[in-house]
Amino acid sequence: MTQLTSKVCVVGDFAVGKTSVVERFVTNHFSGKYLSTVGVKIDTKEIEQPAFGITHKLVVWDVAGSDSFGDREFAYLRGASGYIFVADGTRPLTFEAVETIQSQIGERFGAAPSVLLVNKRDLVAEWEVSDERFESIGASFNGAFRTSAKTGDDVDVAFARLAQLIVERELRGE
Ligand code: GDP
Ligand code: MG
Protein backbone atom coordinates (compact mmCIF):
# COMPACT_ATOMS: atom_id res chain seq x y z
CA MET A 1 0.00 0.00 0.00
CA THR A 2 1.51 3.34 -1.03
CA GLN A 3 -1.64 5.40 -1.28
CA LEU A 4 -4.79 5.30 0.77
CA THR A 5 -7.94 7.37 0.24
CA SER A 6 -10.29 7.83 3.17
CA LYS A 7 -13.56 9.63 3.62
CA VAL A 8 -13.69 11.75 6.76
CA CYS A 9 -16.89 13.44 7.93
CA VAL A 10 -16.95 16.61 10.00
CA VAL A 11 -20.02 16.94 12.20
CA GLY A 12 -21.31 19.12 15.01
CA ASP A 13 -23.75 21.86 15.90
CA PHE A 14 -24.26 25.11 13.94
CA ALA A 15 -21.44 27.66 13.96
CA VAL A 16 -19.00 25.63 16.06
CA GLY A 17 -16.39 26.09 13.32
CA LYS A 18 -16.70 22.96 11.16
CA THR A 19 -16.18 24.82 7.90
CA SER A 20 -13.42 26.91 9.47
CA VAL A 21 -11.39 23.96 10.78
CA VAL A 22 -11.65 22.29 7.39
CA GLU A 23 -10.52 25.51 5.69
CA ARG A 24 -7.62 25.77 8.14
CA PHE A 25 -6.62 22.16 7.53
CA VAL A 26 -6.94 22.28 3.74
CA THR A 27 -5.71 25.81 2.91
CA ASN A 28 -4.12 26.99 6.17
CA HIS A 29 -6.32 30.09 6.13
CA PHE A 30 -9.06 31.48 8.32
CA SER A 31 -11.60 33.75 6.66
CA GLY A 32 -13.59 34.77 9.72
CA LYS A 33 -16.75 34.95 7.65
CA TYR A 34 -19.84 33.11 8.61
CA LEU A 35 -21.29 31.55 5.51
CA SER A 36 -23.72 28.93 6.56
CA THR A 37 -22.99 25.63 4.82
CA VAL A 38 -25.80 24.21 2.75
CA GLY A 39 -25.92 20.43 2.48
CA VAL A 40 -22.36 19.27 2.25
CA LYS A 41 -19.00 20.66 1.11
CA ILE A 42 -16.25 18.30 0.02
CA ASP A 43 -12.52 19.08 0.07
CA THR A 44 -9.49 16.88 -0.29
CA LYS A 45 -6.01 17.03 1.13
CA GLU A 46 -3.11 14.63 0.89
CA ILE A 47 -0.93 14.13 3.91
CA GLU A 48 2.20 12.05 4.24
CA GLN A 49 2.26 9.20 6.71
CA PRO A 50 5.99 8.41 6.88
CA ALA A 51 5.52 5.91 9.71
CA PHE A 52 3.44 3.77 7.34
CA GLY A 53 5.21 4.76 4.11
CA ILE A 54 2.03 6.01 2.48
CA THR A 55 0.45 9.11 1.07
CA HIS A 56 -2.97 9.48 2.62
CA LYS A 57 -5.64 11.32 0.70
CA LEU A 58 -8.37 12.59 2.99
CA VAL A 59 -11.68 13.39 1.37
CA VAL A 60 -13.27 15.68 3.93
CA TRP A 61 -17.04 16.00 3.98
CA ASP A 62 -18.20 19.10 5.85
CA VAL A 63 -21.74 18.08 6.68
CA ALA A 64 -24.18 20.86 7.57
CA GLY A 65 -26.59 20.03 10.35
CA SER A 66 -27.38 20.67 13.94
CA ASP A 67 -27.86 18.58 17.02
CA SER A 68 -29.85 15.95 15.28
CA PHE A 69 -29.49 14.47 11.84
CA GLY A 70 -32.12 13.51 9.31
CA ASP A 71 -31.98 10.90 6.57
CA ARG A 72 -30.21 13.25 4.17
CA GLU A 73 -27.38 13.95 6.61
CA PHE A 74 -27.01 10.27 7.41
CA ALA A 75 -26.80 9.52 3.70
CA TYR A 76 -23.79 11.87 3.49
CA LEU A 77 -22.03 9.90 6.20
CA ARG A 78 -22.23 6.55 4.44
CA GLY A 79 -18.79 5.03 3.84
CA ALA A 80 -16.97 7.31 6.27
CA SER A 81 -13.69 5.89 7.59
CA GLY A 82 -13.55 8.37 10.45
CA TYR A 83 -15.19 11.36 12.06
CA ILE A 84 -14.17 14.78 13.26
CA PHE A 85 -16.66 15.92 15.90
CA VAL A 86 -16.58 19.66 16.57
CA ALA A 87 -17.89 21.54 19.60
CA ASP A 88 -17.50 25.20 20.57
CA GLY A 89 -15.68 25.89 23.84
CA THR A 90 -17.70 29.06 24.37
CA ARG A 91 -21.04 27.21 24.10
CA PRO A 92 -21.34 24.16 26.36
CA LEU A 93 -24.66 23.21 24.74
CA THR A 94 -22.72 22.23 21.63
CA PHE A 95 -21.20 19.38 23.67
CA GLU A 96 -24.64 17.86 23.98
CA ALA A 97 -25.08 18.11 20.23
CA VAL A 98 -21.83 16.21 19.74
CA GLU A 99 -22.93 13.47 22.16
CA THR A 100 -26.31 13.14 20.43
CA ILE A 101 -24.82 12.93 16.95
CA GLN A 102 -22.13 10.52 18.12
CA SER A 103 -24.67 8.07 19.52
CA GLN A 104 -26.87 8.36 16.41
CA ILE A 105 -23.89 7.63 14.17
CA GLY A 106 -22.87 4.70 16.36
CA GLU A 107 -26.34 3.18 16.13
CA ARG A 108 -26.47 3.51 12.35
CA PHE A 109 -22.94 2.77 11.27
CA GLY A 110 -21.12 1.19 14.20
CA ALA A 111 -17.81 2.28 15.61
CA ALA A 112 -15.23 4.19 13.58
CA PRO A 113 -12.19 6.21 14.60
CA SER A 114 -13.27 9.61 15.85
CA VAL A 115 -11.69 12.66 17.40
CA LEU A 116 -13.27 15.59 19.21
CA LEU A 117 -12.26 19.17 18.51
CA VAL A 118 -13.33 21.68 21.11
CA ASN A 119 -12.85 24.74 18.95
CA LYS A 120 -12.39 28.50 19.48
CA ARG A 121 -9.53 28.05 21.91
CA ASP A 122 -8.39 31.60 21.04
CA LEU A 123 -11.50 32.95 22.81
CA VAL A 124 -10.10 31.75 26.11
CA ALA A 125 -11.78 34.54 28.09
CA GLU A 126 -15.18 33.24 26.97
CA TRP A 127 -14.32 29.59 27.35
CA GLU A 128 -16.94 27.81 29.40
CA VAL A 129 -15.54 24.33 29.59
CA SER A 130 -13.75 23.07 32.66
CA ASP A 131 -10.82 20.70 32.33
CA GLU A 132 -12.99 18.03 33.97
CA ARG A 133 -15.73 18.41 31.38
CA PHE A 134 -13.18 18.36 28.59
CA GLU A 135 -11.60 15.17 29.96
CA SER A 136 -14.92 13.43 30.57
CA ILE A 137 -16.37 14.10 27.12
CA GLY A 138 -13.00 13.47 25.48
CA ALA A 139 -12.89 9.97 26.95
CA SER A 140 -15.58 8.75 24.57
CA PHE A 141 -13.45 9.68 21.54
CA ASN A 142 -10.11 8.37 20.31
CA GLY A 143 -8.60 11.76 21.02
CA ALA A 144 -9.72 15.22 22.15
CA PHE A 145 -8.12 18.50 21.18
CA ARG A 146 -8.60 22.15 22.09
CA THR A 147 -8.35 23.80 18.69
CA SER A 148 -8.57 27.21 17.09
CA ALA A 149 -9.37 27.52 13.42
CA LYS A 150 -8.44 31.18 13.82
CA THR A 151 -4.86 30.66 15.02
CA GLY A 152 -4.54 27.13 13.68
CA ASP A 153 -3.75 25.67 17.10
CA ASP A 154 -3.90 21.88 17.06
CA VAL A 155 -6.08 21.64 13.94
CA ASP A 156 -3.46 19.76 11.92
CA VAL A 157 -2.57 17.66 14.95
CA ALA A 158 -6.17 16.56 15.33
CA PHE A 159 -6.59 15.65 11.64
CA ALA A 160 -3.24 13.83 11.67
CA ARG A 161 -4.30 11.83 14.72
CA LEU A 162 -7.54 10.79 13.03
CA ALA A 163 -5.67 9.86 9.85
CA GLN A 164 -3.26 7.72 11.85
CA LEU A 165 -6.13 5.91 13.56
CA ILE A 166 -7.73 5.25 10.18
CA VAL A 167 -4.53 3.76 8.75
CA GLU A 168 -4.00 1.58 11.80
CA ARG A 169 -7.54 0.26 11.54
CA GLU A 170 -7.10 -0.35 7.82
CA LEU A 171 -3.91 -2.31 8.48
CA ARG A 172 -5.72 -4.43 11.05
CA GLY A 173 -8.15 -5.26 8.26
CA GLU A 174 -11.25 -4.12 10.12
P1 GDP B 1 -19.91 25.84 11.05
O1 GDP B 1 -21.33 26.30 10.99
O2 GDP B 1 -19.73 24.81 12.14
O3 GDP B 1 -19.35 25.40 9.74
O4 GDP B 1 -19.04 27.10 11.57
P2 GDP B 1 -18.14 28.12 10.74
O5 GDP B 1 -16.84 27.51 10.39
O6 GDP B 1 -18.93 28.72 9.65
O7 GDP B 1 -17.82 29.20 11.87
C1 GDP B 1 -18.86 29.89 12.56
C2 GDP B 1 -18.34 31.21 13.07
O8 GDP B 1 -17.35 30.99 14.07
C3 GDP B 1 -17.67 32.05 11.99
O9 GDP B 1 -17.97 33.41 12.24
C4 GDP B 1 -16.21 31.77 12.18
O10 GDP B 1 -15.41 32.84 11.75
C5 GDP B 1 -16.12 31.58 13.69
N1 GDP B 1 -15.03 30.68 14.08
C6 GDP B 1 -14.80 29.43 13.62
N2 GDP B 1 -13.72 28.89 14.23
C7 GDP B 1 -13.25 29.83 15.08
C8 GDP B 1 -12.17 29.89 16.01
O11 GDP B 1 -11.38 28.95 16.18
N3 GDP B 1 -12.02 31.04 16.71
C9 GDP B 1 -12.86 32.10 16.58
N4 GDP B 1 -12.63 33.19 17.32
N5 GDP B 1 -13.91 32.08 15.72
C10 GDP B 1 -14.10 30.96 14.99
MG1 MG C 1 -20.29 25.26 7.91
CSV table of C-alpha atoms and ligand atoms in Angstrom, one decimal:
chain,number,residue,atom,x,y,z
A,1,MET,CA,0.0,0.0,0.0
A,2,THR,CA,1.5,3.3,-1.0
A,3,GLN,CA,-1.6,5.4,-1.3
A,4,LEU,CA,-4.8,5.3,0.8
A,5,THR,CA,-7.9,7.4,0.2
A,6,SER,CA,-10.3,7.8,3.2
A,7,LYS,CA,-13.6,9.6,3.6
A,8,VAL,CA,-13.7,11.7,6.8
A,9,CYS,CA,-16.9,13.4,7.9
A,10,VAL,CA,-17.0,16.6,10.0
A,11,VAL,CA,-20.0,16.9,12.2
A,12,GLY,CA,-21.3,19.1,15.0
A,13,ASP,CA,-23.8,21.9,15.9
A,14,PHE,CA,-24.3,25.1,13.9
A,15,ALA,CA,-21.4,27.7,14.0
A,16,VAL,CA,-19.0,25.6,16.1
A,17,GLY,CA,-16.4,26.1,13.3
A,18,LYS,CA,-16.7,23.0,11.2
A,19,THR,CA,-16.2,24.8,7.9
A,20,SER,CA,-13.4,26.9,9.5
A,21,VAL,CA,-11.4,24.0,10.8
A,22,VAL,CA,-11.6,22.3,7.4
A,23,GLU,CA,-10.5,25.5,5.7
A,24,ARG,CA,-7.6,25.8,8.1
A,25,PHE,CA,-6.6,22.2,7.5
A,26,VAL,CA,-6.9,22.3,3.7
A,27,THR,CA,-5.7,25.8,2.9
A,28,ASN,CA,-4.1,27.0,6.2
A,29,HIS,CA,-6.3,30.1,6.1
A,30,PHE,CA,-9.1,31.5,8.3
A,31,SER,CA,-11.6,33.7,6.7
A,32,GLY,CA,-13.6,34.8,9.7
A,33,LYS,CA,-16.7,35.0,7.6
A,34,TYR,CA,-19.8,33.1,8.6
A,35,LEU,CA,-21.3,31.6,5.5
A,36,SER,CA,-23.7,28.9,6.6
A,37,THR,CA,-23.0,25.6,4.8
A,38,VAL,CA,-25.8,24.2,2.7
A,39,GLY,CA,-25.9,20.4,2.5
A,40,VAL,CA,-22.4,19.3,2.2
A,41,LYS,CA,-19.0,20.7,1.1
A,42,ILE,CA,-16.2,18.3,0.0
A,43,ASP,CA,-12.5,19.1,0.1
A,44,THR,CA,-9.5,16.9,-0.3
A,45,LYS,CA,-6.0,17.0,1.1
A,46,GLU,CA,-3.1,14.6,0.9
A,47,ILE,CA,-0.9,14.1,3.9
A,48,GLU,CA,2.2,12.0,4.2
A,49,GLN,CA,2.3,9.2,6.7
A,50,PRO,CA,6.0,8.4,6.9
A,51,ALA,CA,5.5,5.9,9.7
A,52,PHE,CA,3.4,3.8,7.3
A,53,GLY,CA,5.2,4.8,4.1
A,54,ILE,CA,2.0,6.0,2.5
A,55,THR,CA,0.4,9.1,1.1
A,56,HIS,CA,-3.0,9.5,2.6
A,57,LYS,CA,-5.6,11.3,0.7
A,58,LEU,CA,-8.4,12.6,3.0
A,59,VAL,CA,-11.7,13.4,1.4
A,60,VAL,CA,-13.3,15.7,3.9
A,61,TRP,CA,-17.0,16.0,4.0
A,62,ASP,CA,-18.2,19.1,5.9
A,63,VAL,CA,-21.7,18.1,6.7
A,64,ALA,CA,-24.2,20.9,7.6
A,65,GLY,CA,-26.6,20.0,10.3
A,66,SER,CA,-27.4,20.7,13.9
A,67,ASP,CA,-27.9,18.6,17.0
A,68,SER,CA,-29.8,15.9,15.3
A,69,PHE,CA,-29.5,14.5,11.8
A,70,GLY,CA,-32.1,13.5,9.3
A,71,ASP,CA,-32.0,10.9,6.6
A,72,ARG,CA,-30.2,13.2,4.2
A,73,GLU,CA,-27.4,13.9,6.6
A,74,PHE,CA,-27.0,10.3,7.4
A,75,ALA,CA,-26.8,9.5,3.7
A,76,TYR,CA,-23.8,11.9,3.5
A,77,LEU,CA,-22.0,9.9,6.2
A,78,ARG,CA,-22.2,6.6,4.4
A,79,GLY,CA,-18.8,5.0,3.8
A,80,ALA,CA,-17.0,7.3,6.3
A,81,SER,CA,-13.7,5.9,7.6
A,82,GLY,CA,-13.6,8.4,10.4
A,83,TYR,CA,-15.2,11.4,12.1
A,84,ILE,CA,-14.2,14.8,13.3
A,85,PHE,CA,-16.7,15.9,15.9
A,86,VAL,CA,-16.6,19.7,16.6
A,87,ALA,CA,-17.9,21.5,19.6
A,88,ASP,CA,-17.5,25.2,20.6
A,89,GLY,CA,-15.7,25.9,23.8
A,90,THR,CA,-17.7,29.1,24.4
A,91,ARG,CA,-21.0,27.2,24.1
A,92,PRO,CA,-21.3,24.2,26.4
A,93,LEU,CA,-24.7,23.2,24.7
A,94,THR,CA,-22.7,22.2,21.6
A,95,PHE,CA,-21.2,19.4,23.7
A,96,GLU,CA,-24.6,17.9,24.0
A,97,ALA,CA,-25.1,18.1,20.2
A,98,VAL,CA,-21.8,16.2,19.7
A,99,GLU,CA,-22.9,13.5,22.2
A,100,THR,CA,-26.3,13.1,20.4
A,101,ILE,CA,-24.8,12.9,17.0
A,102,GLN,CA,-22.1,10.5,18.1
A,103,SER,CA,-24.7,8.1,19.5
A,104,GLN,CA,-26.9,8.4,16.4
A,105,ILE,CA,-23.9,7.6,14.2
A,106,GLY,CA,-22.9,4.7,16.4
A,107,GLU,CA,-26.3,3.2,16.1
A,108,ARG,CA,-26.5,3.5,12.3
A,109,PHE,CA,-22.9,2.8,11.3
A,110,GLY,CA,-21.1,1.2,14.2
A,111,ALA,CA,-17.8,2.3,15.6
A,112,ALA,CA,-15.2,4.2,13.6
A,113,PRO,CA,-12.2,6.2,14.6
A,114,SER,CA,-13.3,9.6,15.9
A,115,VAL,CA,-11.7,12.7,17.4
A,116,LEU,CA,-13.3,15.6,19.2
A,117,LEU,CA,-12.3,19.2,18.5
A,118,VAL,CA,-13.3,21.7,21.1
A,119,ASN,CA,-12.8,24.7,18.9
A,120,LYS,CA,-12.4,28.5,19.5
A,121,ARG,CA,-9.5,28.0,21.9
A,122,ASP,CA,-8.4,31.6,21.0
A,123,LEU,CA,-11.5,32.9,22.8
A,124,VAL,CA,-10.1,31.7,26.1
A,125,ALA,CA,-11.8,34.5,28.1
A,126,GLU,CA,-15.2,33.2,27.0
A,127,TRP,CA,-14.3,29.6,27.4
A,128,GLU,CA,-16.9,27.8,29.4
A,129,VAL,CA,-15.5,24.3,29.6
A,130,SER,CA,-13.8,23.1,32.7
A,131,ASP,CA,-10.8,20.7,32.3
A,132,GLU,CA,-13.0,18.0,34.0
A,133,ARG,CA,-15.7,18.4,31.4
A,134,PHE,CA,-13.2,18.4,28.6
A,135,GLU,CA,-11.6,15.2,30.0
A,136,SER,CA,-14.9,13.4,30.6
A,137,ILE,CA,-16.4,14.1,27.1
A,138,GLY,CA,-13.0,13.5,25.5
A,139,ALA,CA,-12.9,10.0,27.0
A,140,SER,CA,-15.6,8.7,24.6
A,141,PHE,CA,-13.5,9.7,21.5
A,142,ASN,CA,-10.1,8.4,20.3
A,143,GLY,CA,-8.6,11.8,21.0
A,144,ALA,CA,-9.7,15.2,22.1
A,145,PHE,CA,-8.1,18.5,21.2
A,146,ARG,CA,-8.6,22.1,22.1
A,147,THR,CA,-8.4,23.8,18.7
A,148,SER,CA,-8.6,27.2,17.1
A,149,ALA,CA,-9.4,27.5,13.4
A,150,LYS,CA,-8.4,31.2,13.8
A,151,THR,CA,-4.9,30.7,15.0
A,152,GLY,CA,-4.5,27.1,13.7
A,153,ASP,CA,-3.7,25.7,17.1
A,154,ASP,CA,-3.9,21.9,17.1
A,155,VAL,CA,-6.1,21.6,13.9
A,156,ASP,CA,-3.5,19.8,11.9
A,157,VAL,CA,-2.6,17.7,14.9
A,158,ALA,CA,-6.2,16.6,15.3
A,159,PHE,CA,-6.6,15.7,11.6
A,160,ALA,CA,-3.2,13.8,11.7
A,161,ARG,CA,-4.3,11.8,14.7
A,162,LEU,CA,-7.5,10.8,13.0
A,163,ALA,CA,-5.7,9.9,9.9
A,164,GLN,CA,-3.3,7.7,11.8
A,165,LEU,CA,-6.1,5.9,13.6
A,166,ILE,CA,-7.7,5.2,10.2
A,167,VAL,CA,-4.5,3.8,8.7
A,168,GLU,CA,-4.0,1.6,11.8
A,169,ARG,CA,-7.5,0.3,11.5
A,170,GLU,CA,-7.1,-0.4,7.8
A,171,LEU,CA,-3.9,-2.3,8.5
A,172,ARG,CA,-5.7,-4.4,11.0
A,173,GLY,CA,-8.1,-5.3,8.3
A,174,GLU,CA,-11.2,-4.1,10.1
B,1,GDP,P1,-19.9,25.8,11.0
B,1,GDP,O1,-21.3,26.3,11.0
B,1,GDP,O2,-19.7,24.8,12.1
B,1,GDP,O3,-19.3,25.4,9.7
B,1,GDP,O4,-19.0,27.1,11.6
B,1,GDP,P2,-18.1,28.1,10.7
B,1,GDP,O5,-16.8,27.5,10.4
B,1,GDP,O6,-18.9,28.7,9.6
B,1,GDP,O7,-17.8,29.2,11.9
B,1,GDP,C1,-18.9,29.9,12.6
B,1,GDP,C2,-18.3,31.2,13.1
B,1,GDP,O8,-17.4,31.0,14.1
B,1,GDP,C3,-17.7,32.1,12.0
B,1,GDP,O9,-18.0,33.4,12.2
B,1,GDP,C4,-16.2,31.8,12.2
B,1,GDP,O10,-15.4,32.8,11.8
B,1,GDP,C5,-16.1,31.6,13.7
B,1,GDP,N1,-15.0,30.7,14.1
B,1,GDP,C6,-14.8,29.4,13.6
B,1,GDP,N2,-13.7,28.9,14.2
B,1,GDP,C7,-13.3,29.8,15.1
B,1,GDP,C8,-12.2,29.9,16.0
B,1,GDP,O11,-11.4,28.9,16.2
B,1,GDP,N3,-12.0,31.0,16.7
B,1,GDP,C9,-12.9,32.1,16.6
B,1,GDP,N4,-12.6,33.2,17.3
B,1,GDP,N5,-13.9,32.1,15.7
B,1,GDP,C10,-14.1,31.0,15.0
B,2,MG,MG,-20.3,25.3,7.9
